[in-house]
Amino acid sequence: MRYKLLLLLVLSGSALHAQVGVDMKGFNRKNGASAVAKGDLLIVSWPAGEKKTGKLVVDLSAGRPVFKSIELQEGDKSHPIATGLDAAFLLTVGKRDLVSQNGWNIFFDKVPNKPFRSYNIELQKLSAAVSSVGARTMISIGSLKAPGFTGTLEVTLYNGSPLMNIAAVMSTEIDSTAILYDAGLVSKTAWEKIGWSDVDEQMKSMHASPNDSATLLKVKYRTIIGENSQGSLAVFPAPHQYFYPLDEAFNLKFAWAGNHYRRMVKGYGIGIRQDLFGDRRFVPWFNAPPGTKQRLNFFVLLSSGNSSAALTEVKKFTNNDRYVALPGYKTMASHFHNEFIMKVVLANKPIPESPTFVDVFKRTGVDIVHLGEFHYTAHPKGPDSLRLKELRALFQQCERLSTKDFLLLPGEEPNEFLGGHWLQLFPKPVYWIMSRKEGMPFVTGEAGYGKVYRIANEAEMLALLKSEKGLAWTAHPRTKGSTGYPDKYKDAPFFKDERFLGAAWKAMPADLSLPNLGKRVLDLMDDMNNWGDRKKVLAEADLFTIEPENEMYAHLNVNYLKLDKLPEYKTGWQPIVDALDQGKFFSSTGEVLIPEFTVDGKSTGDEIAVTGRKSAITFKLTWTFPMHYAEIVSGDGTKVYRERVVLNDTRSFGQQTISKSVDLTGRKWVRLEAWDVAANGAFTQTVWIK
């Protein structure tokens, strides 16, 4: 028996130290990268920009850091950026409420108030493969394990940029699962100091002492940087996908640096993190449906410069957290419950010349802001004296704060008469009260205010929209207070009327297995198109506090409206209402733009005739992160059809005009989406087919 036990131990030790074979059948040297397996090492190099080459040495032996070294070569000079690095992933697992509201689309969930556990994701180096995916090289190492989850470590290298993505791709078979993850890189000797930008955009640094306890950092641009004498390594998340939906965009210290992070990560590291309790309101975390492949990922950017130089390069991927100006377009953001009127103006507090929330929008490149004031804070149903006073204060402040380059538009989320939650936008200031006493007329003239409407029901609400040429649309459809809507009223006269625009898009719920954001509303957009009422979908933020230190960009999105210039507040903003009504806009997270999209020469909101031939679809894209794909989506009134245009050959910071010939016979509509490798994206409105 003793000899059998000894033999078993010997065989176990041999298996532990057995060399891991590398599968290279999917690797193609023609894409510009190289990959060589030497003993326990896998050496991969890729073209990382003009006269730059990235080099990653992967150690497949047990018990050693997975990344033996990371280098950046510039010309004839080699910069050893880091050595002895391990990828660290902490997976936090909670319970999703699939019963009380609307299944996986739920927002009103408080996951951290229920039992949850956090685990280290453990890597066992049992297999490895290298494959080419267009202009990318992917390294896959198995396997990863955490209680209830299994997966693979995936490292993607992007030709043309010193950019990497490191992902724990994890699956579970347990139903009703919600997750969060923290991640980063750990090393004993990789860095001399750690750098970051504080929320005031001032570079900060600290000495990287291996014995210092981990510190949580409130950073700007979501980035933490390890630096040594040869260069820097920046760690940052996907700018929008990483942030699960909340009502507030508080900066919750989304970066960490130091030793023994959360008393779970062994060694000194830098990385990204998520706050388990969010904004302490409704905290839904991420969906993790059974069988889905959840990509717990982060990006790494290499630089031969210091932390400041590295951050400058990282910021380019989000245009410095700013929505870039596009000729012929103006940017519009919608749905903000800042409550400036009730909390400041009518609370008799000092009224700043330029409120901080206005400064935030201006710095972010937003030309038009559509507010959602008086959200359960005011007197929408009266008394008349209070309601009219509140509206007048709103109109006065919007006019005062609007300029020739910035337009602040009054708006509300009335949530009366129609069902669910909805927003409205009139092309000028309109006084209206959300109740009407018996005997009072629908509209009156009031001294000091002019025309005043009093609304008693759904029909009168539609009459007001028609009379004043306003628009209304469903806020956060199929979730939150609009669970079941607009489906429940899709046959109602007000919904079918052209004054009811459609619905609003936000990346909610969050699911890290998806290559895009906001599937809930994109699916609704297709459903509404098939219903045949020619509705539109605009992007909405649905946020409360707007402050400079907030992580605003991660939670924002915009609509690019086809407008040559901003209208003046004092003359009204009918051109903005018209652009929305006519579908002359596209929506974006900011990194991907679609400045052109035509079908047989017609753009969104227009109508074409299909005569038995294939239709010519042309679109122009611009992007920062490498693109993933574009998708031509169409429908016949019942079914939805998708034609994917794979864009794996694209590199960072590019633009391309793409033409496709598509058979649209029998179809009634067509639209376009485009998404990059970080799940940032844009989508157009619809071209209609006779």
XYZ file of C-alpha atoms in Angstrom:
690
model
C 0.000 0.000 0.000
C 2.892 2.354 0.866
C 4.400 1.877 -2.614
C 1.030 2.510 -4.311
C 0.655 5.748 -2.353
C 4.198 6.791 -3.288
C 3.520 6.019 -6.954
C 0.309 8.064 -6.812
C 2.186 11.044 -5.366
C 4.872 10.758 -8.041
C 2.267 10.601 -10.811
C 0.368 13.551 -9.308
C 3.563 15.605 -9.184
C 4.360 14.702 -12.781
C 0.889 15.793 -13.882
C 1.263 19.037 -11.953
C 4.464 19.872 -13.797
C 3.460 18.451 -17.191
C 4.045 20.844 -20.031
C 0.865 22.441 -21.357
C 0.543 22.066 -25.118
C -0.431 25.143 -27.117
C -3.031 24.745 -29.847
C -2.063 27.037 -32.735
C -4.356 25.646 -35.423
C -6.381 28.850 -35.381
C -3.376 31.168 -35.600
C -2.520 32.910 -38.874
C 0.796 34.720 -39.145
C -0.557 36.781 -42.023
C -2.362 39.113 -39.618
C 0.991 40.605 -38.565
C 1.407 38.955 -35.163
C 3.806 36.173 -34.213
C 3.420 33.358 -31.696
C 6.029 30.848 -30.556
C 5.792 28.139 -27.886
C 9.094 27.324 -26.126
C 8.818 24.856 -23.294
C 6.451 26.353 -20.721
C 6.534 29.770 -22.373
C 4.273 31.225 -25.032
C 5.773 34.316 -26.678
C 3.365 36.499 -28.648
C 4.217 39.763 -30.411
C 1.881 42.102 -32.246
C 2.202 45.344 -34.233
C 1.300 48.004 -31.661
C 1.396 51.172 -33.775
C 3.853 53.041 -35.927
C 7.326 51.572 -35.240
C 5.928 49.881 -32.123
C 5.672 46.208 -31.211
C 4.046 44.729 -28.151
C 5.472 41.533 -26.679
C 3.737 39.282 -24.181
C 5.459 36.266 -22.624
C 2.947 33.852 -21.071
C 4.165 31.330 -18.505
C 2.129 28.113 -18.676
C 3.888 26.388 -15.809
C 1.993 25.791 -12.581
C 2.594 28.036 -9.600
C 4.106 30.940 -11.522
C 2.565 34.272 -12.611
C 0.754 33.874 -15.906
C 2.458 36.883 -17.521
C 6.215 36.411 -17.266
C 6.828 39.769 -18.954
C 5.187 42.543 -20.973
C 7.314 44.686 -23.260
C 6.827 47.562 -25.656
C 9.413 47.952 -28.401
C 9.758 51.354 -30.062
C 12.130 51.272 -32.972
C 15.331 49.632 -31.754
C 14.601 50.242 -28.071
C 12.863 47.747 -25.831
C 10.847 48.892 -22.816
C 10.201 46.135 -20.238
C 6.914 47.462 -18.866
C 6.212 44.770 -16.256
C 7.331 41.318 -15.114
C 5.801 38.542 -13.053
C 2.148 39.597 -13.386
C -0.938 37.616 -12.474
C -4.467 38.483 -13.514
C -6.714 38.770 -10.451
C -10.494 38.426 -10.594
C -12.936 38.586 -7.697
C -16.431 37.384 -8.504
C -19.312 38.438 -6.244
C -22.454 36.333 -6.623
C -25.920 37.320 -5.483
C -29.555 36.469 -6.158
C -31.667 38.082 -8.893
C -35.369 38.649 -8.212
C -37.084 37.145 -11.268
C -40.545 37.008 -9.743
C -41.762 40.307 -8.298
C -41.584 42.506 -11.394
C -40.351 41.682 -14.880
C -37.784 38.906 -14.852
C -34.309 39.689 -16.154
C -35.394 43.248 -17.087
C -35.841 44.197 -13.446
C -34.257 47.395 -12.128
C -36.057 47.629 -8.775
C -33.870 44.934 -7.231
C -31.667 45.332 -4.168
C -29.222 42.479 -4.623
C -26.767 43.473 -1.840
C -29.599 43.430 0.708
C -29.840 39.670 0.147
C -27.167 37.053 0.908
C -24.140 37.162 -1.403
C -20.592 35.775 -1.495
C -17.322 36.876 -3.072
C -14.793 34.434 -4.494
C -11.362 34.404 -6.024
C -11.464 33.042 -9.558
C -8.730 30.410 -9.619
C -6.659 29.619 -12.723
C -5.463 26.092 -13.440
C -3.178 26.032 -16.477
C -4.503 22.921 -18.183
C -4.724 24.073 -21.798
C -3.748 26.946 -24.062
C -4.554 28.116 -27.563
C -3.635 31.014 -29.823
C -5.956 32.132 -32.606
C -6.243 34.946 -35.119
C -9.488 36.897 -35.338
C -9.058 39.423 -38.115
C -6.506 41.973 -36.935
C -6.582 40.550 -33.399
C -4.727 37.769 -31.664
C -6.476 35.845 -28.902
C -4.769 33.748 -26.252
C -7.016 31.336 -24.386
C -5.921 29.555 -21.206
C -8.028 27.042 -19.304
C -9.389 26.630 -16.903
C -10.922 29.147 -14.503
C -13.071 28.145 -11.564
C -15.160 29.739 -8.826
C -17.997 28.122 -6.848
C -20.823 27.560 -9.334
C -18.826 29.020 -12.247
C -16.331 27.688 -14.782
C -14.533 29.465 -17.585
C -11.446 30.464 -19.504
C -8.888 33.254 -19.331
C -8.847 35.170 -22.617
C -6.258 37.758 -23.620
C -6.879 39.771 -26.788
C -4.148 41.800 -28.501
C -5.169 44.495 -30.984
C -3.011 45.183 -34.015
C -2.109 48.828 -34.468
C -2.282 49.711 -30.779
C -0.456 48.792 -27.527
C -3.882 47.710 -26.272
C -4.841 44.450 -24.595
C -8.034 43.054 -23.133
C -7.886 40.517 -20.313
C -11.091 38.618 -19.589
C -12.321 35.880 -17.309
C -15.082 34.345 -19.432
C -17.310 32.603 -16.892
C -20.543 30.612 -17.025
C -22.954 29.224 -14.466
C -25.916 26.856 -14.626
C -27.494 28.368 -11.518
C -30.647 30.332 -12.271
C -31.544 33.774 -10.860
C -27.891 34.814 -10.538
C -26.660 38.399 -10.331
C -22.946 39.215 -10.272
C -20.288 41.882 -9.857
C -16.555 41.645 -10.413
C -13.339 43.376 -9.411
C -10.187 42.767 -11.418
C -6.600 43.815 -11.939
C -2.966 42.819 -12.221
C -0.811 41.662 -9.324
C 2.997 41.598 -9.130
C 5.739 41.632 -6.479
C 8.124 43.926 -8.335
C 6.369 45.371 -11.390
C 6.036 49.051 -10.460
C 7.940 51.809 -8.737
C 4.929 54.073 -8.331
C 1.203 54.208 -9.029
C -0.431 57.104 -10.889
C -3.959 58.341 -11.502
C -5.976 61.480 -12.123
C -8.135 62.776 -9.296
C -11.637 64.061 -9.992
C -10.250 67.589 -10.464
C -8.064 66.216 -13.289
C -4.836 66.616 -11.336
C -2.294 63.808 -11.683
C -1.535 62.040 -8.413
C 0.963 59.331 -7.531
C 2.157 57.180 -4.667
C 5.154 54.970 -4.068
C 4.428 51.329 -4.795
C 5.418 49.645 -1.557
C 4.739 45.878 -1.556
C 3.613 46.006 2.076
C 1.112 48.869 1.784
C -2.496 47.835 2.270
C -4.805 48.252 -0.695
C -6.335 51.712 -1.114
C -9.601 52.575 -2.859
C -9.237 55.558 -5.164
C -11.726 58.073 -6.532
C -10.246 58.554 -10.003
C -11.125 60.420 -13.171
C -11.252 58.479 -16.445
C -11.663 55.149 -14.568
C -7.920 54.439 -14.910
C -5.115 53.317 -12.581
C -1.509 53.191 -13.816
C 1.582 51.280 -12.765
C 4.846 53.025 -13.656
C 8.546 52.130 -13.660
C 11.656 53.643 -15.223
C 10.950 51.941 -18.563
C 7.313 52.889 -18.993
C 3.772 52.519 -17.732
C 0.866 50.120 -17.801
C -2.668 51.542 -17.560
C -5.598 49.420 -16.363
C -9.141 50.571 -17.141
C -12.600 49.084 -17.782
C -14.936 49.256 -20.734
C -16.167 52.853 -20.226
C -19.919 52.135 -20.238
C -20.374 48.360 -20.034
C -18.592 48.044 -16.670
C -21.078 50.269 -14.848
C -24.341 48.594 -13.955
C -27.379 50.928 -14.070
C -28.086 53.160 -11.078
C -30.156 56.290 -10.453
C -27.022 58.176 -9.462
C -23.637 58.532 -11.182
C -21.686 58.902 -7.950
C -17.959 58.294 -8.148
C -17.720 55.243 -5.882
C -13.922 54.799 -5.995
C -13.773 52.543 -9.001
C -9.998 51.891 -8.801
C -7.735 50.176 -6.268
C -4.007 49.867 -5.637
C -1.979 48.093 -2.987
C -1.427 44.848 -1.161
C -4.016 42.193 -0.313
C -7.010 43.923 -1.919
C -10.250 43.078 -0.055
C -8.116 40.648 1.986
C -8.598 38.252 -0.902
C -6.059 39.132 -3.601
C -2.581 37.818 -2.816
C 0.147 40.367 -3.507
C 0.442 43.983 -4.597
C -1.776 45.034 -7.465
C -3.677 47.685 -9.354
C -7.134 47.329 -10.768
C -10.759 48.251 -11.167
C -13.563 47.663 -8.699
C -17.297 47.961 -8.229
C -19.136 49.097 -5.146
C -21.316 46.305 -3.832
C -23.946 48.733 -2.517
C -24.016 51.219 -5.400
C -25.930 54.404 -4.668
C -27.854 52.751 -1.823
C -31.098 53.007 -3.782
C -31.988 50.207 -6.188
C -28.855 48.186 -6.935
C -29.470 45.480 -9.560
C -25.866 44.396 -10.387
C -25.363 42.390 -13.612
C -27.577 39.642 -14.965
C -25.878 36.240 -15.336
C -28.476 33.926 -16.909
C -27.653 30.202 -16.957
C -25.359 29.139 -19.782
C -24.295 32.644 -20.806
C -20.617 33.525 -21.135
C -20.027 36.489 -18.867
C -16.952 38.497 -19.920
C -15.403 39.845 -16.733
C -12.848 41.981 -18.511
C -10.554 44.996 -18.381
C -8.250 46.780 -20.786
C -4.509 47.336 -20.514
C -2.628 50.013 -22.438
C 1.181 50.029 -22.632
C 3.241 53.226 -22.783
C 6.960 53.981 -22.836
C 6.183 57.213 -20.978
C 5.137 58.038 -17.428
C 1.670 57.798 -15.883
C 0.579 61.129 -17.317
C 1.614 60.094 -20.830
C -0.194 56.776 -20.460
C -3.391 58.461 -19.247
C -3.281 60.861 -22.197
C -3.401 57.838 -24.511
C -6.192 56.173 -22.542
C -8.320 59.332 -22.660
C -8.285 59.265 -26.456
C -10.522 56.188 -26.414
C -13.347 58.270 -24.933
C -12.380 61.549 -26.615
C -11.413 62.852 -23.158
C -14.863 61.812 -21.884
C -16.420 64.244 -24.326
C -18.939 63.878 -27.133
C -17.108 65.087 -30.210
C -18.570 67.746 -32.461
C -19.839 66.341 -35.760
C -20.500 68.726 -38.681
C -24.217 69.016 -39.390
C -25.185 67.593 -35.992
C -25.868 68.810 -32.455
C -25.733 66.592 -29.371
C -28.748 66.184 -27.107
C -28.961 64.394 -23.749
C -32.299 63.710 -22.066
C -33.936 62.741 -18.762
C -32.228 64.432 -15.810
C -33.878 64.834 -12.399
C -31.423 67.413 -11.115
C -34.225 69.319 -9.334
C -32.417 72.651 -9.528
C -35.693 74.549 -9.361
C -37.136 72.959 -6.237
C -33.858 72.410 -4.351
C -32.205 75.740 -5.106
C -34.314 78.388 -6.864
C -37.571 77.937 -4.960
C -35.787 76.865 -1.777
C -34.461 80.440 -1.484
C -30.854 79.303 -1.721
C -28.187 81.363 -3.519
C -28.587 80.927 -7.252
C -25.157 80.488 -8.884
C -24.357 82.410 -12.035
C -23.363 79.133 -13.671
C -24.582 76.039 -11.808
C -22.188 73.119 -11.648
C -24.561 70.822 -13.528
C -24.495 73.158 -16.531
C -20.695 73.243 -16.438
C -20.614 69.437 -16.379
C -22.738 69.176 -19.510
C -20.747 71.796 -21.358
C -17.440 70.094 -20.564
C -18.888 66.809 -21.762
C -19.767 68.221 -25.177
C -23.552 68.195 -24.769
C -25.189 70.984 -26.785
C -28.798 70.386 -25.705
C -29.994 69.144 -22.307
C -33.583 68.043 -21.866
C -34.526 68.120 -18.189
C -36.943 65.983 -16.192
C -37.644 68.397 -13.335
C -40.348 68.163 -10.647
C -39.890 64.380 -10.232
C -42.096 63.862 -7.140
C -40.784 67.135 -5.668
C -43.326 69.720 -6.840
C -47.047 70.289 -7.404
C -47.942 68.965 -10.890
C -51.654 68.775 -9.997
C -51.731 72.147 -8.285
C -52.753 74.208 -6.435
C -52.618 76.360 -9.539
C -50.659 79.158 -7.873
C -47.804 76.844 -6.886
C -47.753 74.897 -10.147
C -47.588 78.022 -12.305
C -44.926 79.564 -10.100
C -42.796 76.416 -10.408
C -43.142 76.315 -14.181
C -42.285 79.998 -14.533
C -39.138 79.501 -12.428
C -38.177 76.554 -14.647
C -38.690 78.524 -17.848
C -36.804 81.547 -16.535
C -33.786 79.539 -15.439
C -33.669 77.565 -18.690
C -33.696 80.816 -20.658
C -31.063 82.406 -18.396
C -28.707 79.459 -18.653
C -29.114 78.924 -22.390
C -26.609 80.545 -24.764
C -25.925 80.469 -28.482
C -23.808 77.320 -27.874
C -25.858 75.597 -25.180
C -29.585 75.012 -24.855
C -31.263 73.972 -21.596
C -34.765 72.691 -22.325
C -37.572 72.410 -19.775
C -39.072 68.965 -19.441
C -40.865 66.720 -16.990
C -41.631 63.069 -16.376
C -45.382 63.563 -15.755
C -46.421 59.910 -15.212
C -50.091 60.861 -15.357
C -53.004 59.888 -17.640
C -51.240 57.541 -20.086
C -49.906 54.672 -17.964
C -46.383 53.959 -16.811
C -43.725 56.672 -16.931
C -43.223 59.043 -19.813
C -41.508 62.293 -20.775
C -42.686 65.284 -22.777
C -41.048 67.998 -24.840
C -42.786 71.094 -26.158
C -41.131 73.421 -28.710
C -41.593 76.399 -26.377
C -42.583 77.098 -22.764
C -46.100 75.788 -22.109
C -48.054 76.262 -18.889
C -50.145 73.214 -18.014
C -51.583 71.674 -14.865
C -52.101 67.918 -14.480
C -55.644 68.179 -13.131
C -58.855 69.962 -14.013
C -61.673 70.666 -11.593
C -65.244 70.194 -12.737
C -66.465 73.260 -14.560
C -63.000 74.534 -15.475
C -62.260 74.824 -19.197
C -59.470 72.917 -20.953
C -57.550 76.133 -21.618
C -57.767 79.602 -20.053
C -55.894 82.862 -20.167
C -54.167 83.747 -16.893
C -52.725 87.145 -15.979
C -48.946 86.998 -15.908
C -48.825 83.585 -17.572
C -50.908 83.702 -20.722
C -52.414 80.484 -21.985
C -52.800 77.770 -19.306
C -53.987 74.213 -19.982
C -55.675 71.983 -17.419
C -55.617 68.262 -18.183
C -58.081 65.738 -16.813
C -57.516 62.580 -18.855
C -55.670 60.764 -21.615
C -57.645 62.368 -24.439
C -56.938 65.894 -23.159
C -53.249 65.083 -22.799
C -53.138 64.124 -26.455
C -55.090 67.259 -27.317
C -52.465 69.369 -25.515
C -49.607 67.651 -27.375
C -51.359 68.247 -30.689
C -52.275 71.839 -29.881
C -48.739 72.815 -28.854
C -46.916 70.474 -31.301
C -45.232 68.643 -28.451
C -43.891 65.102 -28.225
C -44.215 62.411 -25.580
C -42.499 59.047 -25.241
C -42.210 56.112 -22.840
C -39.413 56.529 -20.318
C -37.373 53.405 -19.412
C -39.843 51.132 -21.268
C -40.475 47.602 -20.045
C -38.747 48.253 -16.716
C -38.927 50.442 -13.599
C -42.245 52.307 -13.435
C -42.895 51.473 -17.101
C -42.921 47.702 -16.654
C -45.438 46.412 -19.211
C -45.386 49.637 -21.239
C -45.699 50.670 -24.027
C -47.026 47.170 -24.824
C -50.136 47.697 -22.710
C -51.171 50.828 -24.610
C -49.815 50.104 -28.087
C -53.367 50.123 -29.491
C -54.435 53.318 -27.694
C -55.216 56.382 -29.850
C -52.558 58.502 -28.146
C -49.824 55.924 -28.837
C -50.759 55.607 -32.477
C -50.788 59.375 -32.895
C -47.690 60.998 -34.422
C -47.292 63.204 -31.324
C -46.300 60.110 -29.340
C -42.706 59.659 -30.430
C -42.028 56.157 -29.119
C -39.592 55.230 -26.342
C -36.192 55.950 -24.810
C -33.023 53.826 -24.708
C -30.645 53.223 -21.819
C -28.161 50.409 -21.128
C -30.440 48.694 -18.649
C -30.360 45.908 -17.513
C -26.659 45.024 -17.698
C -25.416 41.669 -18.985
C -21.707 41.102 -19.599
C -22.349 38.219 -21.993
C -23.795 40.548 -24.630
C -21.659 42.295 -27.279
C -23.909 45.371 -27.113
C -25.807 47.507 -24.612
C -29.501 48.130 -24.041
C -30.979 45.014 -25.626
C -34.264 45.638 -23.779
C -35.016 48.778 -25.794
C -33.396 47.660 -29.046
C -35.773 44.695 -28.991
C -38.648 47.077 -28.269
C -37.576 49.265 -31.188
C -37.886 46.264 -33.496
C -41.243 45.348 -31.974
C -42.588 48.879 -32.447
C -41.328 48.898 -36.033
C -43.213 45.659 -36.665
C -46.325 47.126 -35.032
C -46.258 49.575 -37.930
C -46.735 52.929 -36.198
C -43.353 54.398 -37.259
C -42.077 55.175 -33.792
C -38.626 56.431 -32.821
C -36.249 55.671 -29.967
C -33.994 58.324 -28.450
C -31.248 57.821 -25.878
C -31.910 58.823 -22.259
C -29.662 59.019 -19.186
C -32.263 58.979 -16.367
C -29.959 60.383 -13.678
C -30.407 62.544 -10.622
C -27.364 64.345 -9.176
C -25.073 66.031 -11.727
C -21.746 66.992 -10.155
C -18.175 67.458 -11.503
C -16.775 64.643 -9.355
C -19.406 62.158 -10.532
C -18.638 59.379 -12.984
C -20.950 61.033 -15.484
C -19.510 59.777 -18.754
C -19.952 56.099 -17.884
C -23.689 56.617 -17.370
C -24.307 59.086 -20.200
C -25.383 58.709 -23.803
C -26.421 61.255 -26.419
C -28.492 61.770 -29.522
C -26.801 63.353 -32.540
C -29.558 65.477 -34.120
C -29.260 66.656 -37.715
C -29.108 70.386 -37.048
C -26.814 72.956 -38.637
C -27.194 75.327 -35.697
C -28.842 75.605 -32.312
C -32.106 77.524 -32.183
C -32.353 80.387 -29.703
C -34.331 79.751 -26.540
C -36.365 82.944 -26.893
C -37.638 81.967 -30.361
C -38.409 78.358 -29.429
C -36.788 75.061 -30.349
C -39.132 73.694 -32.979
C -36.166 72.431 -35.109
C -35.192 70.091 -32.251
C -38.715 68.707 -31.940
C -38.835 68.306 -35.734
C -35.525 66.412 -35.854
C -36.816 63.955 -33.249
C -40.237 63.670 -34.851
C -38.753 63.031 -38.304
C -36.171 60.527 -37.066
C -33.266 62.700 -38.210
C -30.809 61.548 -35.553
C -28.731 58.655 -34.287
C -27.885 57.725 -30.705
C -24.463 56.875 -29.304
C -22.414 56.170 -26.201
C -19.818 58.477 -27.790
C -17.062 56.188 -29.030
C -18.883 55.005 -32.187
C -20.555 57.453 -34.567
C -22.767 56.863 -37.610
C -22.683 60.196 -39.480
C -24.148 58.624 -42.644
C -26.703 55.871 -43.230
C -28.792 55.521 -46.368
C -30.931 52.855 -47.985
C -31.348 53.369 -51.733
C -30.266 56.953 -51.168
C -32.828 57.674 -48.418
C -31.933 58.389 -44.800
C -33.700 57.670 -41.506
C -37.299 58.781 -41.248
C -37.693 58.556 -45.036
C -39.557 55.961 -47.082
C -38.294 53.807 -49.934
C -39.918 51.445 -52.414
C -38.507 47.950 -52.946
C -39.104 46.752 -56.501
C -37.750 43.217 -56.450
C -34.077 44.162 -56.637
C -31.540 44.261 -53.850
C -31.300 47.553 -51.975
C -28.059 49.521 -51.661
C -27.220 50.194 -48.016
C -24.374 52.591 -47.314
C -23.120 53.761 -43.951
C -20.115 55.578 -42.544
C -18.629 54.740 -39.165
C -16.035 56.471 -37.024
C -14.650 54.900 -33.855
C -12.011 54.929 -31.112
C -11.793 51.341 -29.787
C -11.466 48.729 -32.566
C -14.864 47.845 -33.978
C -16.587 44.528 -33.379
C -19.481 44.511 -35.832
C -22.276 46.432 -37.492
C -25.722 44.923 -37.920
C -28.378 45.710 -40.491
C -31.708 45.019 -38.787
C -34.967 44.752 -40.727
C -38.476 43.406 -40.279
C -41.538 42.296 -42.233
C -44.196 43.227 -39.693
C -43.807 39.947 -37.838
C -40.229 38.716 -37.882
C -36.914 40.489 -37.342
C -33.922 39.819 -39.624
C -30.272 40.572 -38.902
C -27.345 40.771 -41.270
C -24.048 41.151 -39.434
C -21.071 42.950 -40.923
C -18.009 41.620 -39.084
C -15.402 44.330 -38.464
C -12.601 42.349 -36.834
C -10.064 43.798 -39.261
C -10.485 47.319 -37.906
C -7.902 49.005 -35.713
C -8.229 51.736 -33.098
C -9.208 55.271 -34.160
C -10.565 54.745 -37.625
C -13.351 55.469 -40.019
C -14.840 53.519 -42.874
C -17.658 53.780 -45.387
C -19.330 50.438 -45.993
C -21.704 49.499 -48.796
C -23.863 46.383 -48.782
C -26.427 45.009 -51.183
C -29.318 43.563 -49.182
C -32.516 41.887 -50.293
C -35.330 43.752 -48.519
C -38.168 42.128 -50.445
C -41.168 41.748 -48.171
C -39.628 43.938 -45.476
C -41.315 46.999 -43.989
C -38.387 48.716 -42.295
C -34.614 48.687 -41.845
C -32.166 50.252 -39.385
C -28.490 49.980 -38.329
C -26.478 49.280 -35.153
C -22.679 49.341 -34.725
C -20.665 48.111 -31.700
C -16.991 48.092 -30.747
C -14.901 45.634 -28.718
C -15.774 47.419 -25.448
C -19.536 47.166 -26.167
C -19.717 50.892 -26.926
C -22.003 51.630 -29.820
C -24.488 53.621 -31.820
C -27.794 52.968 -33.540
C -29.809 54.804 -36.181
C -33.474 55.447 -36.532
C -35.511 53.587 -39.129
C -35.852 53.802 -42.899
C -39.395 52.770 -43.830
C -40.366 50.593 -46.801
C -43.599 51.062 -48.743
